[in-house]
Amino acid sequence: MTNTPLYIIRGKAGTIFLLYMTVATIVQMLYGNIDVSIFAFPMGLALGVTGLAIVYAMERKWGPTKTVAAMRSTKAACLLLGLTAAFAVAGGLVPQFAGFTTSWPFVALLAALEMHLSLVIIHKLRTFRFRRDLSFMLVHIGLWLALFSGMAGAGDTRKSDILVPAQAVAPSPRLLSFQIDRNPADGSPVQYSAEVMMNGDTIRLAVNRPYSVGMAEDLYLVDFNTNMMTGEVDYCILQKVHQPWKYPMLAGIGSLLAGTIIMTTRRRKEAER
């Protein structure tokens, strides 16, 4: 067992983790899903800063101990990432797991992964060397930032639907055109796109191709209705999504990708020598 990621379930670190997840499961059974509004600004940021302070104190005082070393080990990372992936797949495959991503066990698991990343980053800063550790730090900081932005952003994200009819009087939004792209082989729809007049501007958007209203707001094409008599689309539904943590998350993903590219390039060069 010591040769697998599951070795972390042994010792103090394993006892702490099992107790931690057990408490999260009990809270889920008693109170149901977590209210993500608790992560709304400034509470989400305050929780993040507090968590970093606790992890820093833990690493500074107990960093050399076996328990903390186990918490920041590579095998601990494999265990946490594996469990997160397994939870995510389970939540996607089982229909009754509605709101699975806001369940206490899943959020607790993400928080544990965030704590692990914090321990690794703070520990590595003690011996950081730019050329040697740059890719390592970019990957871990990027993953930390993307994960934190997702958790904090869950409380700050706001969504609202906008009905856009084909017949409307200015200044109300109006559907100018709607296009359905079909597969030439069997005629099945492969993409939906719309041209809409809003606030005097003509905007174009499609499924999975949102229109950016501002730094933190995007418009998504989410639905439409076809008139049974004419066969024409008489209205579509847009969703305005306010995501203030969008760019920090993108920065985290960018850092993660940059670190991965640097790491892969370096290893390839070393293999060619």
PDB file of C-alpha atoms in Angstrom:
ATOM      1  CA  MET A   1       0.000   0.000   0.000  1.00  0.00           C
ATOM      2  CA  THR A   2       2.898   2.354   0.591  1.00  0.00           C
ATOM      3  CA  ASN A   3       3.544   2.356  -3.169  1.00  0.00           C
ATOM      4  CA  THR A   4       0.149   3.851  -3.971  1.00  0.00           C
ATOM      5  CA  PRO A   5      -1.428   7.276  -3.368  1.00  0.00           C
ATOM      6  CA  LEU A   6      -3.708   5.648  -0.808  1.00  0.00           C
ATOM      7  CA  TYR A   7      -0.823   5.450   1.651  1.00  0.00           C
ATOM      8  CA  ILE A   8      -1.899   8.860   2.914  1.00  0.00           C
ATOM      9  CA  ILE A   9      -4.885   7.267   4.671  1.00  0.00           C
ATOM     10  CA  ARG A  10      -2.352   5.901   7.175  1.00  0.00           C
ATOM     11  CA  GLY A  11      -0.940   7.961  10.046  1.00  0.00           C
ATOM     12  CA  LYS A  12      -2.045  11.323  11.398  1.00  0.00           C
ATOM     13  CA  ALA A  13      -2.507  12.887   7.966  1.00  0.00           C
ATOM     14  CA  GLY A  14      -4.853  10.089   6.922  1.00  0.00           C
ATOM     15  CA  THR A  15      -6.793  10.280  10.190  1.00  0.00           C
ATOM     16  CA  ILE A  16      -7.235  14.044   9.802  1.00  0.00           C
ATOM     17  CA  PHE A  17      -8.379  13.674   6.174  1.00  0.00           C
ATOM     18  CA  LEU A  18     -10.865  10.895   6.929  1.00  0.00           C
ATOM     19  CA  LEU A  19     -12.291  12.821   9.894  1.00  0.00           C
ATOM     20  CA  TYR A  20     -12.502  15.961   7.752  1.00  0.00           C
ATOM     21  CA  MET A  21     -14.445  14.211   4.965  1.00  0.00           C
ATOM     22  CA  THR A  22     -16.637  12.406   7.492  1.00  0.00           C
ATOM     23  CA  VAL A  23     -17.664  15.714   9.073  1.00  0.00           C
ATOM     24  CA  ALA A  24     -18.431  17.132   5.605  1.00  0.00           C
ATOM     25  CA  THR A  25     -20.615  14.110   4.821  1.00  0.00           C
ATOM     26  CA  ILE A  26     -22.509  14.397   8.109  1.00  0.00           C
ATOM     27  CA  VAL A  27     -23.132  18.120   7.515  1.00  0.00           C
ATOM     28  CA  GLN A  28     -24.411  17.261   4.016  1.00  0.00           C
ATOM     29  CA  MET A  29     -26.842  14.718   5.449  1.00  0.00           C
ATOM     30  CA  LEU A  30     -28.121  17.145   8.081  1.00  0.00           C
ATOM     31  CA  TYR A  31     -28.321  20.396   6.147  1.00  0.00           C
ATOM     32  CA  GLY A  32     -28.135  19.600   2.436  1.00  0.00           C
ATOM     33  CA  ASN A  33     -26.042  21.445  -0.126  1.00  0.00           C
ATOM     34  CA  ILE A  34     -23.868  24.385   0.776  1.00  0.00           C
ATOM     35  CA  ASP A  35     -25.123  27.904   0.036  1.00  0.00           C
ATOM     36  CA  VAL A  36     -22.454  29.239  -2.339  1.00  0.00           C
ATOM     37  CA  SER A  37     -23.447  32.817  -1.486  1.00  0.00           C
ATOM     38  CA  ILE A  38     -21.137  32.502   1.524  1.00  0.00           C
ATOM     39  CA  PHE A  39     -18.257  32.766  -0.959  1.00  0.00           C
ATOM     40  CA  ALA A  40     -19.490  36.115  -2.297  1.00  0.00           C
ATOM     41  CA  PHE A  41     -17.114  39.069  -2.059  1.00  0.00           C
ATOM     42  CA  PRO A  42     -15.638  39.991   0.352  1.00  0.00           C
ATOM     43  CA  MET A  43     -16.230  36.752   2.291  1.00  0.00           C
ATOM     44  CA  GLY A  44     -14.655  34.545  -0.379  1.00  0.00           C
ATOM     45  CA  LEU A  45     -11.518  36.667  -0.472  1.00  0.00           C
ATOM     46  CA  ALA A  46     -11.383  36.778   3.332  1.00  0.00           C
ATOM     47  CA  LEU A  47     -11.678  32.981   3.521  1.00  0.00           C
ATOM     48  CA  GLY A  48      -8.882  32.638   0.981  1.00  0.00           C
ATOM     49  CA  VAL A  49      -6.541  34.986   2.847  1.00  0.00           C
ATOM     50  CA  THR A  50      -7.357  33.301   6.163  1.00  0.00           C
ATOM     51  CA  GLY A  51      -6.682  29.886   4.666  1.00  0.00           C
ATOM     52  CA  LEU A  52      -3.317  31.039   3.320  1.00  0.00           C
ATOM     53  CA  ALA A  53      -2.375  32.467   6.715  1.00  0.00           C
ATOM     54  CA  ILE A  54      -3.255  29.191   8.446  1.00  0.00           C
ATOM     55  CA  VAL A  55      -1.300  27.137   5.903  1.00  0.00           C
ATOM     56  CA  TYR A  56       1.694  29.481   6.175  1.00  0.00           C
ATOM     57  CA  ALA A  57       1.709  29.126   9.964  1.00  0.00           C
ATOM     58  CA  MET A  58       1.345  25.354   9.640  1.00  0.00           C
ATOM     59  CA  GLU A  59       4.250  25.092   7.195  1.00  0.00           C
ATOM     60  CA  ARG A  60       6.430  27.423   9.237  1.00  0.00           C
ATOM     61  CA  LYS A  61       5.847  25.620  12.543  1.00  0.00           C
ATOM     62  CA  TRP A  62       5.303  21.991  11.547  1.00  0.00           C
ATOM     63  CA  GLY A  63       6.731  21.875   8.015  1.00  0.00           C
ATOM     64  CA  PRO A  64       9.450  19.279   8.789  1.00  0.00           C
ATOM     65  CA  THR A  65       7.023  16.868  10.514  1.00  0.00           C
ATOM     66  CA  LYS A  66       5.881  13.687   8.785  1.00  0.00           C
ATOM     67  CA  THR A  67       2.231  14.741   8.966  1.00  0.00           C
ATOM     68  CA  VAL A  68       2.678  18.037   7.081  1.00  0.00           C
ATOM     69  CA  ALA A  69       5.161  16.409   4.698  1.00  0.00           C
ATOM     70  CA  ALA A  70       2.497  13.805   3.870  1.00  0.00           C
ATOM     71  CA  MET A  71      -0.094  16.538   3.279  1.00  0.00           C
ATOM     72  CA  ARG A  72       2.087  18.229   0.650  1.00  0.00           C
ATOM     73  CA  SER A  73       3.490  15.057  -0.929  1.00  0.00           C
ATOM     74  CA  THR A  74       3.066  14.047  -4.566  1.00  0.00           C
ATOM     75  CA  LYS A  75       1.035  11.024  -3.529  1.00  0.00           C
ATOM     76  CA  ALA A  76      -1.330  13.265  -1.588  1.00  0.00           C
ATOM     77  CA  ALA A  77      -1.781  15.318  -4.760  1.00  0.00           C
ATOM     78  CA  CYS A  78      -2.556  12.151  -6.748  1.00  0.00           C
ATOM     79  CA  LEU A  79      -5.106  11.073  -4.147  1.00  0.00           C
ATOM     80  CA  LEU A  80      -6.871  14.458  -4.031  1.00  0.00           C
ATOM     81  CA  LEU A  81      -6.910  14.879  -7.818  1.00  0.00           C
ATOM     82  CA  GLY A  82      -8.117  11.318  -8.266  1.00  0.00           C
ATOM     83  CA  LEU A  83     -10.920  11.743  -5.749  1.00  0.00           C
ATOM     84  CA  THR A  84     -11.926  15.083  -7.284  1.00  0.00           C
ATOM     85  CA  ALA A  85     -12.106  13.494 -10.743  1.00  0.00           C
ATOM     86  CA  ALA A  86     -14.060  10.521  -9.387  1.00  0.00           C
ATOM     87  CA  PHE A  87     -16.526  12.792  -7.569  1.00  0.00           C
ATOM     88  CA  ALA A  88     -16.984  14.913 -10.700  1.00  0.00           C
ATOM     89  CA  VAL A  89     -17.630  11.862 -12.906  1.00  0.00           C
ATOM     90  CA  ALA A  90     -20.072  10.432 -10.374  1.00  0.00           C
ATOM     91  CA  GLY A  91     -21.930  13.722 -10.198  1.00  0.00           C
ATOM     92  CA  GLY A  92     -22.178  13.854 -13.989  1.00  0.00           C
ATOM     93  CA  LEU A  93     -23.332  10.275 -14.479  1.00  0.00           C
ATOM     94  CA  VAL A  94     -25.919   9.995 -11.712  1.00  0.00           C
ATOM     95  CA  PRO A  95     -28.987  12.191 -12.488  1.00  0.00           C
ATOM     96  CA  GLN A  96     -30.181  12.438  -8.889  1.00  0.00           C
ATOM     97  CA  PHE A  97     -26.955  14.152  -7.917  1.00  0.00           C
ATOM     98  CA  ALA A  98     -28.441  17.554  -8.768  1.00  0.00           C
ATOM     99  CA  GLY A  99     -26.281  20.319  -7.404  1.00  0.00           C
ATOM    100  CA  PHE A 100     -23.481  17.828  -6.774  1.00  0.00           C
ATOM    101  CA  THR A 101     -20.788  20.481  -7.180  1.00  0.00           C
ATOM    102  CA  THR A 102     -22.255  22.421  -4.249  1.00  0.00           C
ATOM    103  CA  SER A 103     -22.396  19.421  -1.905  1.00  0.00           C
ATOM    104  CA  TRP A 104     -20.352  19.690   1.292  1.00  0.00           C
ATOM    105  CA  PRO A 105     -18.103  16.662   0.535  1.00  0.00           C
ATOM    106  CA  PHE A 106     -17.200  17.979  -2.937  1.00  0.00           C
ATOM    107  CA  VAL A 107     -16.520  21.530  -1.718  1.00  0.00           C
ATOM    108  CA  ALA A 108     -14.525  20.111   1.220  1.00  0.00           C
ATOM    109  CA  LEU A 109     -12.466  18.058  -1.227  1.00  0.00           C
ATOM    110  CA  LEU A 110     -11.722  21.136  -3.344  1.00  0.00           C
ATOM    111  CA  ALA A 111     -10.748  23.055  -0.201  1.00  0.00           C
ATOM    112  CA  ALA A 112      -8.392  20.200   0.754  1.00  0.00           C
ATOM    113  CA  LEU A 113      -6.806  20.352  -2.700  1.00  0.00           C
ATOM    114  CA  GLU A 114      -6.441  24.120  -2.348  1.00  0.00           C
ATOM    115  CA  MET A 115      -4.742  23.651   1.032  1.00  0.00           C
ATOM    116  CA  HIS A 116      -2.391  21.054  -0.455  1.00  0.00           C
ATOM    117  CA  LEU A 117      -1.408  23.429  -3.267  1.00  0.00           C
ATOM    118  CA  SER A 118      -0.821  26.222  -0.746  1.00  0.00           C
ATOM    119  CA  LEU A 119       1.459  23.981   1.325  1.00  0.00           C
ATOM    120  CA  VAL A 120       3.431  22.963  -1.760  1.00  0.00           C
ATOM    121  CA  ILE A 121       3.837  26.559  -3.008  1.00  0.00           C
ATOM    122  CA  ILE A 122       4.872  27.975   0.379  1.00  0.00           C
ATOM    123  CA  HIS A 123       7.301  25.095   0.968  1.00  0.00           C
ATOM    124  CA  LYS A 124       8.889  25.501  -2.479  1.00  0.00           C
ATOM    125  CA  LEU A 125       9.337  29.262  -1.986  1.00  0.00           C
ATOM    126  CA  ARG A 126      11.899  28.495   0.718  1.00  0.00           C
ATOM    127  CA  THR A 127      14.301  26.989  -1.814  1.00  0.00           C
ATOM    128  CA  PHE A 128      13.053  28.612  -5.021  1.00  0.00           C
ATOM    129  CA  ARG A 129      15.462  28.874  -7.947  1.00  0.00           C
ATOM    130  CA  PHE A 130      14.139  30.639 -11.035  1.00  0.00           C
ATOM    131  CA  ARG A 131      15.506  28.373 -13.778  1.00  0.00           C
ATOM    132  CA  ARG A 132      14.947  25.173 -11.840  1.00  0.00           C
ATOM    133  CA  ASP A 133      11.520  25.819 -10.307  1.00  0.00           C
ATOM    134  CA  LEU A 134       9.773  28.280 -12.651  1.00  0.00           C
ATOM    135  CA  SER A 135       7.630  25.707 -14.476  1.00  0.00           C
ATOM    136  CA  PHE A 136       6.787  23.942 -11.196  1.00  0.00           C
ATOM    137  CA  MET A 137       5.596  27.172  -9.600  1.00  0.00           C
ATOM    138  CA  LEU A 138       3.635  28.284 -12.677  1.00  0.00           C
ATOM    139  CA  VAL A 139       1.724  24.983 -12.729  1.00  0.00           C
ATOM    140  CA  HIS A 140       0.914  24.990  -9.013  1.00  0.00           C
ATOM    141  CA  ILE A 141       0.137  28.713  -8.719  1.00  0.00           C
ATOM    142  CA  GLY A 142      -2.005  28.521 -11.863  1.00  0.00           C
ATOM    143  CA  LEU A 143      -4.001  25.584 -10.538  1.00  0.00           C
ATOM    144  CA  TRP A 144      -4.367  27.297  -7.147  1.00  0.00           C
ATOM    145  CA  LEU A 145      -5.599  30.538  -8.735  1.00  0.00           C
ATOM    146  CA  ALA A 146      -8.016  28.805 -11.120  1.00  0.00           C
ATOM    147  CA  LEU A 147      -9.445  26.691  -8.310  1.00  0.00           C
ATOM    148  CA  PHE A 148      -9.772  29.624  -5.912  1.00  0.00           C
ATOM    149  CA  SER A 149     -11.373  31.815  -8.596  1.00  0.00           C
ATOM    150  CA  GLY A 150     -13.897  29.084  -9.332  1.00  0.00           C
ATOM    151  CA  MET A 151     -14.839  28.677  -5.678  1.00  0.00           C
ATOM    152  CA  ALA A 152     -14.978  32.399  -4.906  1.00  0.00           C
ATOM    153  CA  GLY A 153     -16.645  33.134  -8.235  1.00  0.00           C
ATOM    154  CA  ALA A 154     -19.485  30.718  -7.461  1.00  0.00           C
ATOM    155  CA  GLY A 155     -20.779  33.175  -4.873  1.00  0.00           C
ATOM    156  CA  ASP A 156     -20.385  36.243  -7.070  1.00  0.00           C
ATOM    157  CA  THR A 157     -21.768  34.861 -10.349  1.00  0.00           C
ATOM    158  CA  ARG A 158     -25.150  36.286 -11.319  1.00  0.00           C
ATOM    159  CA  LYS A 159     -27.353  35.037 -14.176  1.00  0.00           C
ATOM    160  CA  SER A 160     -30.433  36.548 -15.781  1.00  0.00           C
ATOM    161  CA  ASP A 161     -32.428  35.555 -18.881  1.00  0.00           C
ATOM    162  CA  ILE A 162     -33.400  37.976 -21.649  1.00  0.00           C
ATOM    163  CA  LEU A 163     -36.196  37.131 -24.075  1.00  0.00           C
ATOM    164  CA  VAL A 164     -35.455  38.600 -27.515  1.00  0.00           C
ATOM    165  CA  PRO A 165     -38.486  38.507 -29.905  1.00  0.00           C
ATOM    166  CA  ALA A 166     -38.321  38.928 -33.666  1.00  0.00           C
ATOM    167  CA  GLN A 167     -41.012  41.592 -33.431  1.00  0.00           C
ATOM    168  CA  ALA A 168     -40.188  44.299 -30.912  1.00  0.00           C
ATOM    169  CA  VAL A 169     -40.270  48.061 -30.604  1.00  0.00           C
ATOM    170  CA  ALA A 170     -37.053  49.964 -29.902  1.00  0.00           C
ATOM    171  CA  PRO A 171     -35.330  50.249 -27.509  1.00  0.00           C
ATOM    172  CA  SER A 172     -36.323  46.683 -26.574  1.00  0.00           C
ATOM    173  CA  PRO A 173     -33.966  43.927 -27.747  1.00  0.00           C
ATOM    174  CA  ARG A 174     -34.934  42.503 -31.141  1.00  0.00           C
ATOM    175  CA  LEU A 175     -33.979  39.336 -32.981  1.00  0.00           C
ATOM    176  CA  LEU A 176     -32.724  40.276 -36.442  1.00  0.00           C
ATOM    177  CA  SER A 177     -31.854  36.819 -37.723  1.00  0.00           C
ATOM    178  CA  PHE A 178     -31.397  33.277 -36.513  1.00  0.00           C
ATOM    179  CA  GLN A 179     -29.369  30.631 -38.297  1.00  0.00           C
ATOM    180  CA  ILE A 180     -29.268  26.869 -37.837  1.00  0.00           C
ATOM    181  CA  ASP A 181     -26.187  25.189 -39.317  1.00  0.00           C
ATOM    182  CA  ARG A 182     -26.813  21.571 -40.196  1.00  0.00           C
ATOM    183  CA  ASN A 183     -24.679  18.531 -40.871  1.00  0.00           C
ATOM    184  CA  PRO A 184     -24.688  17.941 -44.664  1.00  0.00           C
ATOM    185  CA  ALA A 185     -24.667  14.179 -44.113  1.00  0.00           C
ATOM    186  CA  ASP A 186     -27.862  13.753 -42.117  1.00  0.00           C
ATOM    187  CA  GLY A 187     -29.289  17.265 -41.694  1.00  0.00           C
ATOM    188  CA  SER A 188     -28.873  17.278 -37.921  1.00  0.00           C
ATOM    189  CA  PRO A 189     -28.203  20.712 -36.343  1.00  0.00           C
ATOM    190  CA  VAL A 190     -24.586  21.329 -35.375  1.00  0.00           C
ATOM    191  CA  GLN A 191     -24.677  25.017 -34.420  1.00  0.00           C
ATOM    192  CA  TYR A 192     -27.130  27.816 -33.651  1.00  0.00           C
ATOM    193  CA  SER A 193     -26.282  31.485 -34.131  1.00  0.00           C
ATOM    194  CA  ALA A 194     -28.216  34.718 -33.815  1.00  0.00           C
ATOM    195  CA  GLU A 195     -27.958  38.376 -34.766  1.00  0.00           C
ATOM    196  CA  VAL A 196     -29.591  40.639 -32.202  1.00  0.00           C
ATOM    197  CA  MET A 197     -30.197  44.382 -31.868  1.00  0.00           C
ATOM    198  CA  MET A 198     -29.567  45.563 -28.290  1.00  0.00           C
ATOM    199  CA  ASN A 199     -29.198  49.142 -27.094  1.00  0.00           C
ATOM    200  CA  GLY A 200     -28.768  50.323 -30.676  1.00  0.00           C
ATOM    201  CA  ASP A 201     -25.934  47.869 -31.389  1.00  0.00           C
ATOM    202  CA  THR A 202     -26.001  44.776 -33.550  1.00  0.00           C
ATOM    203  CA  ILE A 203     -24.376  41.804 -31.830  1.00  0.00           C
ATOM    204  CA  ARG A 204     -23.676  38.306 -33.094  1.00  0.00           C
ATOM    205  CA  LEU A 205     -23.400  35.259 -30.896  1.00  0.00           C
ATOM    206  CA  ALA A 206     -23.727  31.495 -31.093  1.00  0.00           C
ATOM    207  CA  VAL A 207     -23.895  28.488 -28.814  1.00  0.00           C
ATOM    208  CA  ASN A 208     -20.517  28.243 -27.021  1.00  0.00           C
ATOM    209  CA  ARG A 209     -19.500  31.569 -28.596  1.00  0.00           C
ATOM    210  CA  PRO A 210     -20.742  34.227 -26.158  1.00  0.00           C
ATOM    211  CA  TYR A 211     -20.710  37.976 -26.704  1.00  0.00           C
ATOM    212  CA  SER A 212     -18.646  39.988 -24.231  1.00  0.00           C
ATOM    213  CA  VAL A 213     -20.614  42.908 -22.810  1.00  0.00           C
ATOM    214  CA  GLY A 214     -17.835  44.048 -20.485  1.00  0.00           C
ATOM    215  CA  MET A 215     -14.937  42.898 -18.337  1.00  0.00           C
ATOM    216  CA  ALA A 216     -17.153  40.721 -16.173  1.00  0.00           C
ATOM    217  CA  GLU A 217     -20.313  40.176 -18.258  1.00  0.00           C
ATOM    218  CA  ASP A 218     -21.077  37.887 -21.179  1.00  0.00           C
ATOM    219  CA  LEU A 219     -24.193  37.092 -23.180  1.00  0.00           C
ATOM    220  CA  TYR A 220     -24.907  33.453 -24.049  1.00  0.00           C
ATOM    221  CA  LEU A 221     -27.397  32.062 -26.555  1.00  0.00           C
ATOM    222  CA  VAL A 222     -29.256  29.411 -24.555  1.00  0.00           C
ATOM    223  CA  ASP A 223     -32.615  28.724 -26.260  1.00  0.00           C
ATOM    224  CA  PHE A 224     -35.023  29.645 -29.063  1.00  0.00           C
ATOM    225  CA  ASN A 225     -38.590  29.021 -30.174  1.00  0.00           C
ATOM    226  CA  THR A 226     -39.860  28.113 -33.626  1.00  0.00           C
ATOM    227  CA  ASN A 227     -43.333  29.222 -34.752  1.00  0.00           C
ATOM    228  CA  MET A 228     -45.270  26.061 -35.610  1.00  0.00           C
ATOM    229  CA  MET A 229     -47.212  27.808 -38.394  1.00  0.00           C
ATOM    230  CA  THR A 230     -44.465  29.699 -40.204  1.00  0.00           C
ATOM    231  CA  GLY A 231     -41.477  27.566 -39.285  1.00  0.00           C
ATOM    232  CA  GLU A 232     -39.562  30.729 -38.441  1.00  0.00           C
ATOM    233  CA  VAL A 233     -37.771  31.433 -35.168  1.00  0.00           C
ATOM    234  CA  ASP A 234     -39.943  34.030 -33.429  1.00  0.00           C
ATOM    235  CA  TYR A 235     -37.755  34.567 -30.375  1.00  0.00           C
ATOM    236  CA  CYS A 236     -34.546  33.472 -28.720  1.00  0.00           C
ATOM    237  CA  ILE A 237     -33.399  33.553 -25.114  1.00  0.00           C
ATOM    238  CA  LEU A 238     -30.095  35.044 -24.070  1.00  0.00           C
ATOM    239  CA  GLN A 239     -28.514  34.635 -20.675  1.00  0.00           C
ATOM    240  CA  LYS A 240     -26.481  37.455 -19.161  1.00  0.00           C
ATOM    241  CA  VAL A 241     -23.774  36.059 -16.894  1.00  0.00           C
ATOM    242  CA  HIS A 242     -21.899  38.323 -14.488  1.00  0.00           C
ATOM    243  CA  GLN A 243     -18.551  36.674 -13.657  1.00  0.00           C
ATOM    244  CA  PRO A 244     -16.204  39.036 -11.754  1.00  0.00           C
ATOM    245  CA  TRP A 245     -13.663  36.232 -11.218  1.00  0.00           C
ATOM    246  CA  LYS A 246     -13.481  35.283 -14.895  1.00  0.00           C
ATOM    247  CA  TYR A 247     -10.141  36.917 -15.633  1.00  0.00           C
ATOM    248  CA  PRO A 248      -8.342  35.675 -12.497  1.00  0.00           C
ATOM    249  CA  MET A 249      -9.496  32.189 -13.477  1.00  0.00           C
ATOM    250  CA  LEU A 250      -8.225  32.669 -17.037  1.00  0.00           C
ATOM    251  CA  ALA A 251      -4.926  33.948 -15.643  1.00  0.00           C
ATOM    252  CA  GLY A 252      -4.658  30.790 -13.534  1.00  0.00           C
ATOM    253  CA  ILE A 253      -5.372  28.572 -16.532  1.00  0.00           C
ATOM    254  CA  GLY A 254      -2.817  30.527 -18.570  1.00  0.00           C
ATOM    255  CA  SER A 255      -0.192  30.085 -15.858  1.00  0.00           C
ATOM    256  CA  LEU A 256      -0.946  26.365 -15.685  1.00  0.00           C
ATOM    257  CA  LEU A 257      -0.585  25.965 -19.456  1.00  0.00           C
ATOM    258  CA  ALA A 258       2.614  28.047 -19.569  1.00  0.00           C
ATOM    259  CA  GLY A 259       4.188  25.989 -16.813  1.00  0.00           C
ATOM    260  CA  THR A 260       3.195  22.746 -18.541  1.00  0.00           C
ATOM    261  CA  ILE A 261       4.687  23.905 -21.862  1.00  0.00           C
ATOM    262  CA  ILE A 262       7.954  24.990 -20.230  1.00  0.00           C
ATOM    263  CA  MET A 263       8.184  21.728 -18.298  1.00  0.00           C
ATOM    264  CA  THR A 264       7.496  19.612 -21.401  1.00  0.00           C
ATOM    265  CA  THR A 265       9.977  21.578 -23.530  1.00  0.00           C
ATOM    266  CA  ARG A 266      12.708  21.269 -20.900  1.00  0.00           C
ATOM    267  CA  ARG A 267      12.227  17.529 -20.526  1.00  0.00           C
ATOM    268  CA  ARG A 268      12.280  17.063 -24.287  1.00  0.00           C
ATOM    269  CA  LYS A 269      15.570  18.928 -24.556  1.00  0.00           C
ATOM    270  CA  GLU A 270      17.044  16.887 -21.711  1.00  0.00           C
ATOM    271  CA  ALA A 271      15.969  13.667 -23.448  1.00  0.00           C
ATOM    272  CA  GLU A 272      17.657  14.759 -26.687  1.00  0.00           C
ATOM    273  CA  ARG A 273      21.005  15.317 -25.026  1.00  0.00           C
TER     274      ARG A 273
END
